[in-house]
mmCIF file of C-alpha atoms in Angstrom:
data_model
loop_
_atom_site.group_PDB
_atom_site.id
_atom_site.type_symbol
_atom_site.label_atom_id
_atom_site.label_comp_id
_atom_site.label_asym_id
_atom_site.label_seq_id
_atom_site.Cartn_x
_atom_site.Cartn_y
_atom_site.Cartn_z
ATOM 1 C CA MET M 452 -29.540 2.715 -11.989
ATOM 2 C CA SER M 453 -32.726 5.009 -11.713
ATOM 3 C CA GLU M 454 -32.546 7.885 -9.707
ATOM 4 C CA GLN M 455 -35.459 6.513 -7.652
ATOM 5 C CA LYS M 456 -33.524 3.361 -7.523
ATOM 6 C CA GLN M 457 -30.785 5.300 -6.139
ATOM 7 C CA ALA M 458 -32.399 7.018 -3.585
ATOM 8 C CA GLU M 459 -33.706 4.374 -2.119
ATOM 9 C CA GLN M 460 -30.626 1.955 -1.719
ATOM 10 C CA HIS M 461 -27.775 2.435 1.039
ATOM 11 C CA VAL M 462 -24.109 2.007 0.734
ATOM 12 C CA VAL M 463 -22.501 0.524 3.654
ATOM 13 C CA ILE M 464 -18.512 1.189 3.299
ATOM 14 C CA VAL M 465 -16.308 -0.380 6.198
ATOM 15 C CA GLY M 466 -12.882 1.127 5.436
ATOM 16 C CA ALA M 467 -12.519 5.173 6.581
ATOM 17 C CA GLY M 468 -8.685 4.799 4.509
ATOM 18 C CA MET M 469 -8.042 5.722 0.878
ATOM 19 C CA ALA M 470 -9.623 3.310 -0.540
ATOM 20 C CA GLY M 471 -13.044 3.262 1.739
ATOM 21 C CA VAL M 472 -13.034 7.446 0.894
ATOM 22 C CA GLN M 473 -12.787 7.420 -2.396
ATOM 23 C CA THR M 474 -15.135 4.750 -2.987
ATOM 24 C CA ALA M 475 -17.564 7.454 -1.094
ATOM 25 C CA VAL M 476 -16.572 10.379 -3.402
ATOM 26 C CA ALA M 477 -16.623 8.423 -7.011
ATOM 27 C CA LEU M 478 -20.591 7.568 -5.464
ATOM 28 C CA ARG M 479 -21.354 10.474 -5.620
ATOM 29 C CA GLU M 480 -19.228 12.185 -8.076
ATOM 30 C CA ARG M 481 -20.911 9.658 -10.678
ATOM 31 C CA GLY M 482 -24.135 11.342 -9.502
ATOM 32 C CA PHE M 483 -25.258 8.702 -6.774
ATOM 33 C CA THR M 484 -27.416 10.029 -4.625
ATOM 34 C CA GLY M 485 -28.666 7.389 -2.285
ATOM 35 C CA PRO M 486 -27.562 6.821 1.425
ATOM 36 C CA VAL M 487 -23.849 6.622 1.851
ATOM 37 C CA THR M 488 -22.351 6.192 5.697
ATOM 38 C CA LEU M 489 -18.063 5.548 6.080
ATOM 39 C CA ILE M 490 -17.576 3.578 8.663
ATOM 40 C CA GLY M 491 -13.598 3.766 10.360
ATOM 41 C CA ALA M 492 -11.972 2.184 13.319
ATOM 42 C CA GLU M 493 -10.236 4.586 14.381
ATOM 43 C CA PRO M 494 -12.001 8.176 15.387
ATOM 44 C CA HIS M 495 -9.736 10.488 13.500
ATOM 45 C CA GLN M 496 -11.128 12.848 10.442
ATOM 46 C CA PRO M 497 -10.517 10.341 7.593
ATOM 47 C CA TYR M 498 -6.748 10.978 6.510
ATOM 48 C CA ASP M 499 -4.286 9.937 3.924
ATOM 49 C CA ARG M 500 -0.941 6.824 5.756
ATOM 50 C CA PRO M 501 1.707 7.948 3.373
ATOM 51 C CA PRO M 502 2.834 10.905 5.254
ATOM 52 C CA LEU M 503 2.931 9.554 8.124
ATOM 53 C CA SER M 504 6.079 7.557 7.452
ATOM 54 C CA LYS M 505 7.984 11.276 6.366
ATOM 55 C CA ALA M 506 6.009 14.913 7.357
ATOM 56 C CA VAL M 507 3.908 13.528 10.300
ATOM 57 C CA LEU M 508 6.468 11.270 11.656
ATOM 58 C CA LEU M 509 9.305 14.179 11.461
ATOM 59 C CA GLY M 510 6.312 16.623 13.244
ATOM 60 C CA LYS M 511 6.624 19.086 9.939
ATOM 61 C CA ALA M 512 2.860 17.892 9.768
ATOM 62 C CA GLU M 513 0.081 18.136 12.031
ATOM 63 C CA GLY M 514 -1.716 15.166 10.186
ATOM 64 C CA SER M 515 -2.929 14.310 6.848
ATOM 65 C CA ALA M 516 -6.808 14.944 6.984
ATOM 66 C CA PHE M 517 -7.945 14.729 3.830
ATOM 67 C CA ASP M 518 -9.487 17.689 2.219
ATOM 68 C CA ILE M 519 -12.943 16.515 1.594
ATOM 69 C CA ASP M 520 -16.600 17.884 3.232
ATOM 70 C CA PHE M 521 -17.919 14.722 4.173
ATOM 71 C CA GLU M 522 -21.803 16.182 5.020
ATOM 72 C CA GLU M 523 -21.585 18.546 1.885
ATOM 73 C CA LEU M 524 -20.840 15.241 0.429
ATOM 74 C CA GLY M 525 -23.767 13.797 1.976
ATOM 75 C CA ILE M 526 -21.904 11.032 3.983
ATOM 76 C CA GLU M 527 -22.698 10.131 7.039
ATOM 77 C CA LEU M 528 -19.528 9.238 8.915
ATOM 78 C CA ARG M 529 -19.382 6.986 12.054
ATOM 79 C CA LEU M 530 -15.655 6.903 13.564
ATOM 80 C CA GLY M 531 -14.659 4.916 16.200
ATOM 81 C CA LEU M 532 -16.722 2.121 15.155
ATOM 82 C CA ASP M 533 -15.250 -1.189 15.425
ATOM 83 C CA VAL M 534 -16.712 -4.020 12.313
ATOM 84 C CA THR M 535 -17.360 -7.572 14.039
ATOM 85 C CA GLY M 536 -19.838 -9.438 11.497
ATOM 86 C CA LEU M 537 -20.761 -9.589 8.013
ATOM 87 C CA ARG M 538 -24.262 -11.722 7.485
ATOM 88 C CA ALA M 539 -24.933 -11.440 4.552
ATOM 89 C CA ASP M 540 -28.322 -13.164 4.130
ATOM 90 C CA ASP M 541 -29.725 -10.456 6.424
ATOM 91 C CA HIS M 542 -27.774 -7.637 4.728
ATOM 92 C CA GLU M 543 -26.306 -6.957 7.740
ATOM 93 C CA ILE M 544 -22.788 -5.929 9.711
ATOM 94 C CA ASP M 545 -22.284 -6.393 13.037
ATOM 95 C CA THR M 546 -20.661 -2.955 15.001
ATOM 96 C CA GLU M 547 -20.230 -2.283 18.445
ATOM 97 C CA ALA M 548 -22.870 -0.619 18.300
ATOM 98 C CA GLY M 549 -25.054 -2.747 16.878
ATOM 99 C CA PRO M 550 -26.449 -3.986 13.407
ATOM 100 C CA VAL M 551 -26.041 -1.762 10.923
ATOM 101 C CA GLY M 552 -28.649 -2.364 7.297
ATOM 102 C CA TYR M 553 -27.459 -2.547 4.389
ATOM 103 C CA ASP M 554 -27.925 -2.732 -0.162
ATOM 104 C CA VAL M 555 -24.360 -2.598 -1.253
ATOM 105 C CA LEU M 556 -21.713 -3.224 1.378
ATOM 106 C CA VAL M 557 -18.768 -2.475 0.211
ATOM 107 C CA VAL M 558 -15.099 -3.766 1.874
ATOM 108 C CA ALA M 559 -12.378 -1.545 2.099
ATOM 109 C CA THR M 560 -10.989 -2.840 6.022
ATOM 110 C CA GLY M 561 -7.233 -2.395 4.525
ATOM 111 C CA ALA M 562 -4.581 -4.217 5.644
ATOM 112 C CA GLN M 563 -3.022 -4.656 9.499
ATOM 113 C CA PRO M 564 1.083 -5.181 9.659
ATOM 114 C CA ILE M 565 2.276 -8.992 10.784
ATOM 115 C CA MET M 566 2.995 -8.729 14.700
ATOM 116 C CA LEU M 567 7.132 -9.675 15.534
ATOM 117 C CA PRO M 568 6.125 -12.940 17.629
ATOM 118 C CA GLY M 569 6.383 -12.003 21.307
ATOM 119 C CA ALA M 570 6.852 -8.664 20.823
ATOM 120 C CA GLU M 571 2.758 -7.448 21.115
ATOM 121 C CA GLY M 572 2.831 -5.523 24.519
ATOM 122 C CA VAL M 573 6.789 -5.284 25.506
ATOM 123 C CA PRO M 574 6.599 -1.446 26.756
ATOM 124 C CA GLY M 575 8.940 0.796 23.231
ATOM 125 C CA VAL M 576 7.933 -1.784 20.474
ATOM 126 C CA HIS M 577 6.549 -0.222 17.949
ATOM 127 C CA LEU M 578 3.887 -0.644 14.262
ATOM 128 C CA LEU M 579 3.309 2.361 12.075
ATOM 129 C CA ARG M 580 0.570 1.918 9.826
ATOM 130 C CA THR M 581 -1.915 4.585 12.140
ATOM 131 C CA LEU M 582 -2.206 7.972 12.806
ATOM 132 C CA ASP M 583 -2.012 7.417 16.607
ATOM 133 C CA ASP M 584 1.523 4.765 15.837
ATOM 134 C CA ALA M 585 2.958 8.442 14.156
ATOM 135 C CA VAL M 586 1.894 9.921 17.121
ATOM 136 C CA ARG M 587 3.571 7.762 19.602
ATOM 137 C CA LEU M 588 6.748 7.337 17.514
ATOM 138 C CA GLY M 589 7.236 11.506 17.336
ATOM 139 C CA PRO M 590 9.223 11.992 20.933
ATOM 140 C CA VAL M 591 11.393 9.123 19.731
ATOM 141 C CA LEU M 592 12.821 10.661 16.988
ATOM 142 C CA GLU M 593 12.695 14.329 19.111
ATOM 143 C CA ARG M 594 14.794 12.580 21.608
ATOM 144 C CA ARG M 595 17.254 11.137 19.098
ATOM 145 C CA HIS M 596 16.565 7.768 20.446
ATOM 146 C CA SER M 597 18.717 4.521 19.901
ATOM 147 C CA VAL M 598 16.234 2.721 17.100
ATOM 148 C CA VAL M 599 16.605 -0.662 15.839
ATOM 149 C CA VAL M 600 14.107 -1.431 12.945
ATOM 150 C CA VAL M 601 12.838 -5.194 12.363
ATOM 151 C CA GLY M 602 12.452 -5.605 8.692
ATOM 152 C CA ALA M 603 14.510 -3.793 5.369
ATOM 153 C CA GLY M 604 10.844 -3.923 3.388
ATOM 154 C CA TRP M 605 9.495 -0.542 2.592
ATOM 155 C CA ILE M 606 8.467 0.801 5.623
ATOM 156 C CA GLY M 607 11.002 -0.128 7.055
ATOM 157 C CA ALA M 608 13.486 1.844 5.276
ATOM 158 C CA GLU M 609 11.702 4.981 5.058
ATOM 159 C CA PHE M 610 11.558 4.784 8.839
ATOM 160 C CA ALA M 611 14.742 4.176 9.397
ATOM 161 C CA THR M 612 14.887 6.960 6.411
ATOM 162 C CA ALA M 613 12.726 9.366 9.083
ATOM 163 C CA ALA M 614 14.875 8.590 12.006
ATOM 164 C CA ARG M 615 18.256 9.302 10.559
ATOM 165 C CA GLU M 616 17.196 13.257 9.838
ATOM 166 C CA ALA M 617 15.907 13.018 12.686
ATOM 167 C CA GLY M 618 19.056 12.607 14.791
ATOM 168 C CA CYS M 619 18.554 8.550 15.665
ATOM 169 C CA ALA M 620 20.960 5.656 15.966
ATOM 170 C CA VAL M 621 20.030 3.602 13.665
ATOM 171 C CA THR M 622 20.222 0.093 13.314
ATOM 172 C CA VAL M 623 18.414 -1.839 10.723
ATOM 173 C CA VAL M 624 18.210 -5.751 11.159
ATOM 174 C CA GLU M 625 17.119 -7.810 8.655
ATOM 175 C CA ALA M 626 15.926 -12.037 8.462
ATOM 176 C CA ALA M 627 16.846 -12.179 4.545
ATOM 177 C CA ASP M 628 20.481 -11.495 2.518
ATOM 178 C CA ARG M 629 19.259 -7.651 1.033
ATOM 179 C CA PRO M 630 17.172 -5.713 1.890
ATOM 180 C CA LEU M 631 13.344 -5.720 0.075
ATOM 181 C CA ALA M 632 14.318 -9.298 -0.309
ATOM 182 C CA GLY M 633 10.732 -9.829 -0.551
ATOM 183 C CA ALA M 634 9.470 -7.388 -3.318
ATOM 184 C CA LEU M 635 12.912 -7.385 -5.803
ATOM 185 C CA PRO M 636 14.874 -9.351 -7.251
ATOM 186 C CA ALA M 637 19.034 -9.986 -5.547
ATOM 187 C CA GLU M 638 20.386 -7.928 -9.022
ATOM 188 C CA VAL M 639 18.040 -4.562 -8.296
ATOM 189 C CA THR M 640 18.617 -5.016 -4.530
ATOM 190 C CA THR M 641 21.590 -5.430 -3.466
ATOM 191 C CA PRO M 642 22.743 -1.903 -4.625
ATOM 192 C CA MET M 643 20.549 -0.450 -2.873
ATOM 193 C CA ALA M 644 22.114 -2.397 0.888
ATOM 194 C CA GLU M 645 24.677 0.080 0.323
ATOM 195 C CA TRP M 646 22.333 3.084 0.658
ATOM 196 C CA TYR M 647 22.006 2.377 4.664
ATOM 197 C CA GLY M 648 25.575 2.942 5.849
ATOM 198 C CA GLU M 649 25.965 5.941 3.318
ATOM 199 C CA ASN M 650 23.120 7.612 5.642
ATOM 200 C CA GLY M 651 24.799 6.346 8.598
ATOM 201 C CA ALA M 652 22.026 3.428 9.213
ATOM 202 C CA GLU M 653 23.622 0.062 10.144
ATOM 203 C CA LEU M 654 21.954 -2.975 8.521
ATOM 204 C CA LEU M 655 22.466 -6.772 8.868
ATOM 205 C CA THR M 656 21.489 -8.425 7.188
ATOM 206 C CA HIS M 657 20.618 -12.923 8.097
ATOM 207 C CA ALA M 658 19.543 -11.396 11.313
ATOM 208 C CA ARG M 659 16.749 -13.232 13.021
ATOM 209 C CA VAL M 660 14.880 -11.787 16.576
ATOM 210 C CA ARG M 661 15.023 -14.104 18.983
ATOM 211 C CA THR M 662 13.389 -11.926 21.336
ATOM 212 C CA VAL M 663 12.802 -7.827 22.671
ATOM 213 C CA GLU M 664 13.617 -7.791 26.057
ATOM 214 C CA PRO M 665 12.158 -4.580 27.816
ATOM 215 C CA GLY M 666 14.570 -2.034 29.574
ATOM 216 C CA THR M 667 15.490 1.841 29.541
ATOM 217 C CA PRO M 668 17.107 1.072 27.116
ATOM 218 C CA GLY M 669 15.664 -2.418 25.761
ATOM 219 C CA THR M 670 17.610 -5.005 24.277
ATOM 220 C CA VAL M 671 16.288 -6.858 20.940
ATOM 221 C CA VAL M 672 18.698 -10.142 21.056
ATOM 222 C CA LEU M 673 18.773 -12.281 18.006
ATOM 223 C CA ASP M 674 18.984 -15.909 16.779
ATOM 224 C CA ASP M 675 22.582 -15.751 16.602
ATOM 225 C CA GLY M 676 22.608 -14.279 20.583
ATOM 226 C CA ARG M 677 23.837 -10.570 19.877
ATOM 227 C CA GLU M 678 22.345 -7.783 21.291
ATOM 228 C CA LEU M 679 21.370 -4.700 20.499
ATOM 229 C CA PRO M 680 20.825 -1.313 22.850
ATOM 230 C CA ALA M 681 17.094 0.149 22.036
ATOM 231 C CA ASP M 682 15.213 2.411 23.290
ATOM 232 C CA ALA M 683 12.511 1.797 20.612
ATOM 233 C CA VAL M 684 12.503 -0.787 18.151
ATOM 234 C CA VAL M 685 9.612 -0.356 15.263
ATOM 235 C CA VAL M 686 8.682 -3.537 13.511
ATOM 236 C CA GLY M 687 8.433 -3.084 9.457
ATOM 237 C CA ILE M 688 8.227 -7.472 8.488
ATOM 238 C CA GLY M 689 4.430 -7.068 5.944
ATOM 239 C CA ALA M 690 1.157 -6.778 6.457
ATOM 240 C CA VAL M 691 -1.699 -9.027 5.816
ATOM 241 C CA PRO M 692 -5.285 -8.472 3.982
ATOM 242 C CA ALA M 693 -7.701 -6.973 7.541
ATOM 243 C CA THR M 694 -10.676 -9.597 6.831
ATOM 244 C CA GLY M 695 -10.635 -11.229 9.922
ATOM 245 C CA TRP M 696 -14.280 -9.437 10.769
ATOM 246 C CA LEU M 697 -15.705 -11.647 8.206
ATOM 247 C CA THR M 698 -14.952 -14.417 9.539
ATOM 248 C CA GLY M 699 -17.637 -16.729 9.207
ATOM 249 C CA SER M 700 -19.754 -14.669 6.382
ATOM 250 C CA GLY M 701 -19.132 -16.885 3.327
ATOM 251 C CA ILE M 702 -17.675 -15.133 1.919
ATOM 252 C CA ALA M 703 -14.434 -16.160 -0.166
ATOM 253 C CA LEU M 704 -11.035 -15.625 0.669
ATOM 254 C CA ASP M 705 -7.626 -16.961 -1.044
ATOM 255 C CA PRO M 706 -5.403 -19.080 1.095
ATOM 256 C CA GLY M 707 -3.672 -15.482 2.830
ATOM 257 C CA GLY M 708 -7.142 -13.890 3.858
ATOM 258 C CA ALA M 709 -7.995 -11.640 1.251
ATOM 259 C CA VAL M 710 -11.190 -11.045 -0.354
ATOM 260 C CA THR M 711 -10.941 -12.286 -4.315
ATOM 261 C CA ALA M 712 -13.171 -10.167 -5.908
ATOM 262 C CA ASP M 713 -13.684 -10.420 -9.414
ATOM 263 C CA GLU M 714 -13.214 -8.092 -12.677
ATOM 264 C CA ARG M 715 -15.206 -5.738 -11.039
ATOM 265 C CA LEU M 716 -14.155 -6.177 -7.640
ATOM 266 C CA ARG M 717 -17.294 -8.199 -6.742
ATOM 267 C CA THR M 718 -17.389 -10.947 -4.719
ATOM 268 C CA SER M 719 -19.202 -13.874 -3.425
ATOM 269 C CA LEU M 720 -21.930 -12.588 -2.324
ATOM 270 C CA PRO M 721 -23.944 -10.872 -3.502
ATOM 271 C CA ASP M 722 -24.136 -6.649 -3.547
ATOM 272 C CA VAL M 723 -20.636 -7.052 -1.603
ATOM 273 C CA TYR M 724 -17.796 -5.521 -2.965
ATOM 274 C CA ALA M 725 -13.796 -5.125 -1.832
ATOM 275 C CA VAL M 726 -11.743 -2.883 -3.076
ATOM 276 C CA GLY M 727 -8.103 -1.641 -1.910
ATOM 277 C CA ASP M 728 -5.426 -3.738 0.389
ATOM 278 C CA CYS M 729 -7.733 -6.277 2.140
ATOM 279 C CA ALA M 730 -8.747 -7.739 -2.120
ATOM 280 C CA SER M 731 -7.223 -9.423 -5.261
ATOM 281 C CA PHE M 732 -8.326 -9.825 -8.373
ATOM 282 C CA PRO M 733 -7.354 -11.106 -11.808
ATOM 283 C CA SER M 734 -5.096 -9.589 -13.886
ATOM 284 C CA ALA M 735 -5.570 -10.159 -17.887
ATOM 285 C CA ARG M 736 -2.589 -7.938 -18.227
ATOM 286 C CA TYR M 737 -0.915 -10.439 -15.905
ATOM 287 C CA GLY M 738 -2.472 -13.212 -16.756
ATOM 288 C CA ARG M 739 -2.767 -13.998 -12.482
ATOM 289 C CA ARG M 740 -4.899 -12.578 -9.482
ATOM 290 C CA LEU M 741 -2.778 -9.866 -7.915
ATOM 291 C CA LEU M 742 -3.193 -8.752 -4.360
ATOM 292 C CA VAL M 743 -1.388 -5.104 -4.572
ATOM 293 C CA HIS M 744 -0.665 -3.086 -0.517
ATOM 294 C CA HIS M 745 0.210 0.145 -1.865
ATOM 295 C CA TRP M 746 -1.584 3.759 -2.572
ATOM 296 C CA ASP M 747 -2.736 3.937 -5.827
ATOM 297 C CA ASN M 748 -4.444 0.733 -5.652
ATOM 298 C CA ALA M 749 -6.797 2.218 -3.321
ATOM 299 C CA LEU M 750 -6.652 5.601 -4.910
ATOM 300 C CA GLN M 751 -8.340 3.592 -8.632
ATOM 301 C CA GLY M 752 -10.203 0.856 -7.653
ATOM 302 C CA PRO M 753 -12.638 2.740 -6.062
ATOM 303 C CA ARG M 754 -13.623 3.800 -9.961
ATOM 304 C CA THR M 755 -14.762 0.790 -10.963
ATOM 305 C CA VAL M 756 -16.758 0.349 -7.856
ATOM 306 C CA ALA M 757 -18.553 2.880 -7.531
ATOM 307 C CA ALA M 758 -19.143 2.301 -12.122
ATOM 308 C CA THR M 759 -20.722 -0.894 -10.951
ATOM 309 C CA ILE M 760 -22.222 0.105 -8.349
ATOM 310 C CA THR M 761 -23.892 3.315 -10.375
ATOM 311 C CA GLY M 762 -25.037 0.669 -13.777
ATOM 312 C CA ALA M 763 -22.014 2.643 -15.566
ATOM 313 C CA GLY M 764 -22.845 1.022 -19.109
ATOM 314 C CA ALA M 765 -19.778 -1.189 -20.155
ATOM 315 C CA ASP M 766 -18.969 1.606 -22.531
ATOM 316 C CA ALA M 767 -19.283 4.431 -20.735
ATOM 317 C CA ASP M 768 -15.232 4.731 -19.721
ATOM 318 C CA ALA M 769 -12.964 3.426 -18.790
ATOM 319 C CA ASP M 770 -13.932 3.190 -15.315
ATOM 320 C CA SER M 771 -17.207 1.003 -16.325
ATOM 321 C CA GLY M 772 -14.727 -2.319 -17.835
ATOM 322 C CA PRO M 773 -12.767 -4.418 -15.894
ATOM 323 C CA TYR M 774 -10.480 -3.070 -13.241
ATOM 324 C CA ASP M 775 -7.431 -4.327 -15.047
ATOM 325 C CA PRO M 776 -4.415 -1.129 -13.645
ATOM 326 C CA VAL M 777 -0.607 -1.793 -14.645
ATOM 327 C CA PRO M 778 -0.078 -0.859 -10.355
ATOM 328 C CA TYR M 779 1.920 1.770 -9.325
ATOM 329 C CA PHE M 780 3.860 2.709 -5.933
ATOM 330 C CA TRP M 781 6.248 4.958 -5.073
ATOM 331 C CA SER M 782 8.903 5.354 -2.054
ATOM 332 C CA GLU M 783 11.239 7.794 -1.238
ATOM 333 C CA GLN M 784 14.426 6.487 1.445
ATOM 334 C CA PHE M 785 17.703 8.149 1.772
ATOM 335 C CA GLY M 786 17.203 11.169 -0.373
ATOM 336 C CA ARG M 787 16.427 9.049 -2.903
ATOM 337 C CA PHE M 788 12.687 8.667 -4.598
ATOM 338 C CA VAL M 789 11.932 5.324 -6.017
ATOM 339 C CA GLN M 790 9.339 4.309 -8.721
ATOM 340 C CA TYR M 791 7.859 0.985 -9.575
ATOM 341 C CA ALA M 792 5.256 -0.118 -12.279
ATOM 342 C CA GLY M 793 4.255 -3.532 -12.965
ATOM 343 C CA HIS M 794 4.654 -7.036 -12.260
ATOM 344 C CA HIS M 795 7.871 -8.718 -13.048
ATOM 345 C CA ALA M 796 6.933 -11.944 -11.818
ATOM 346 C CA ASP M 797 7.003 -13.628 -15.529
ATOM 347 C CA ALA M 798 9.591 -11.693 -17.140
ATOM 348 C CA ASP M 799 11.861 -13.309 -19.133
ATOM 349 C CA GLU M 800 15.231 -10.158 -20.247
ATOM 350 C CA LEU M 801 16.377 -7.573 -17.332
ATOM 351 C CA ILE M 802 17.588 -4.350 -18.731
ATOM 352 C CA ARG M 803 19.691 -1.601 -17.053
ATOM 353 C CA ARG M 804 19.515 1.833 -17.611
ATOM 354 C CA GLY M 805 22.466 3.369 -16.346
ATOM 355 C CA ASP M 806 24.761 2.590 -13.080
ATOM 356 C CA PRO M 807 22.971 1.149 -9.457
ATOM 357 C CA ALA M 808 25.748 2.925 -7.966
ATOM 358 C CA GLU M 809 25.260 5.937 -8.587
ATOM 359 C CA LYS M 810 22.394 8.291 -7.742
ATOM 360 C CA ALA M 811 19.594 7.752 -11.211
ATOM 361 C CA TRP M 812 18.764 4.325 -12.598
ATOM 362 C CA SER M 813 16.264 2.468 -13.708
ATOM 363 C CA VAL M 814 15.492 -0.888 -14.331
ATOM 364 C CA LEU M 815 13.313 -2.501 -16.953
ATOM 365 C CA TRP M 816 11.614 -5.760 -17.438
ATOM 366 C CA LEU M 817 10.605 -7.312 -20.702
ATOM 367 C CA ARG M 818 7.875 -10.487 -21.799
ATOM 368 C CA ALA M 819 9.031 -11.143 -25.283
ATOM 369 C CA GLY M 820 10.006 -7.947 -26.391
ATOM 370 C CA VAL M 821 7.193 -6.138 -24.628
ATOM 371 C CA PRO M 822 7.848 -4.104 -21.176
ATOM 372 C CA VAL M 823 5.792 -5.671 -17.460
ATOM 373 C CA ALA M 824 7.683 -3.759 -15.091
ATOM 374 C CA LEU M 825 9.887 -0.581 -14.370
ATOM 375 C CA LEU M 826 11.794 0.363 -10.981
ATOM 376 C CA ALA M 827 13.160 3.864 -11.627
ATOM 377 C CA VAL M 828 15.628 5.760 -8.923
ATOM 378 C CA GLY M 829 15.360 8.917 -9.756
ATOM 379 C CA ARG M 830 14.134 8.869 -12.912
ATOM 380 C CA PRO M 831 10.548 9.618 -13.362
ATOM 381 C CA ARG M 832 10.376 10.328 -17.267
ATOM 382 C CA ASP M 833 11.611 6.919 -16.894
ATOM 383 C CA LEU M 834 9.088 5.538 -15.006
ATOM 384 C CA ALA M 835 6.763 8.071 -16.571
ATOM 385 C CA GLN M 836 7.056 6.308 -19.952
ATOM 386 C CA GLY M 837 7.727 2.828 -19.434
ATOM 387 C CA ARG M 838 3.759 2.956 -17.838
ATOM 388 C CA LYS M 839 2.440 3.741 -21.074
ATOM 389 C CA LEU M 840 4.871 1.701 -22.818
ATOM 390 C CA ILE M 841 3.807 -1.318 -20.307
ATOM 391 C CA GLU M 842 -0.138 0.023 -20.317
ATOM 392 C CA ALA M 843 -0.078 -0.204 -24.204
ATOM 393 C CA ALA M 844 1.750 -2.669 -24.260
ATOM 394 C CA THR M 845 4.390 -1.732 -26.908
ATOM 395 C CA ALA M 846 7.845 -3.836 -28.086
ATOM 396 C CA VAL M 847 11.114 -2.054 -27.256
ATOM 397 C CA ASP M 848 13.924 -2.453 -28.931
ATOM 398 C CA PRO M 849 16.575 -3.659 -26.121
ATOM 399 C CA VAL M 850 19.717 -2.447 -27.501
ATOM 400 C CA ARG M 851 17.750 1.399 -27.682
ATOM 401 C CA ALA M 852 15.996 1.038 -24.595
ATOM 402 C CA ALA M 853 19.361 -0.276 -22.548
ATOM 403 C CA ASP M 854 21.016 3.077 -23.297
ATOM 404 C CA PRO M 855 19.151 5.008 -20.817
ATOM 405 C CA SER M 856 20.825 8.658 -22.492
ATOM 406 C CA VAL M 857 17.990 7.276 -24.896
ATOM 407 C CA PRO M 858 13.773 8.387 -23.641
ATOM 408 C CA LEU M 859 12.207 4.972 -23.607
ATOM 409 C CA LYS M 860 9.491 6.365 -25.435
ATOM 410 C CA ALA M 861 12.300 6.624 -28.411
ATOM 411 C CA ALA M 862 13.291 3.039 -27.591
ATOM 412 C CA VAL M 863 10.114 1.532 -29.272
ATOM 413 C CA ALA M 864 10.785 -1.622 -31.426
#
């Protein structure tokens, strides 16, 4: 894209989380000179989310604002502004403050947490997604209240960890038979159930919530009639793409509500891109469309969007090619650093490295002898080396790979 053309192009980014912020920054890094407007629904200076369930929640940090000088970069911030619709034919979005025109639009509105049915508006029931959520929950931890966490997924485990660190009595209620049932297979997650009790949290599985009754304390009533007293209830039962504002726009969405972007993160509408938690993309590496609700995806995807908007040549760099990452995320829970890379759904072999009863172990998934995913608990070197093997599609010797004393890079077939 020529400088003259760039100067005439107005890029509007809806969503001021990691994906939106990094898209704006990546555009400037690539020399884009046109106006860039970043619109966020929250009034706060754009911030990073992972510290919310850790340092911010425990009062060890007041916030997690990005260390970015938006004014110096020439990025216009419009914060505390809800976007309500998209009219692609007019190249305009509708906001509470009136329409905003664009030449190029980037949808980066992320995901929104699922509320427990019937619990919306009930006093003492919390989500943990935003800075305001973390600020509201801080006093709960300070007063060492009794807490019921609904959902033993990633967020549930991280909040339970923080609550126990703060001295709260914690009960975690999970409808499935084990933690992380929707994310990982039973042979991997069953040992993780022990982490809760070891750290003083009670984990109830096969437990569904019937209702939450307000009070001082409130009561969580389970389907089997059990009643759990709770000064606070924290819901962590998943999230869905925040794309409701796109209803009627004509943009293609998948059945789960994610924008169906292509391999360069372009949407079905002209001059409209989608990136981060709100968008799925086709993965040639895994032969399927992926929706990745994790920080690394929101960091990496913007580089592809910026490269495409600025018209980088196909051979200019890796970012200007198809977006096909090895998904990666991490979680800190119950004194353990858990990392995952890849996508294990189509694997045909599972290899254990170490004993899950110990503090450090990992699991490697293979397909036809080639690593496709790896979970590491307290073994960051396994993650780093395994991720490279996955990226390069390098086959390994299963026997050597199963020996935890052998570095993964030395287990190449």
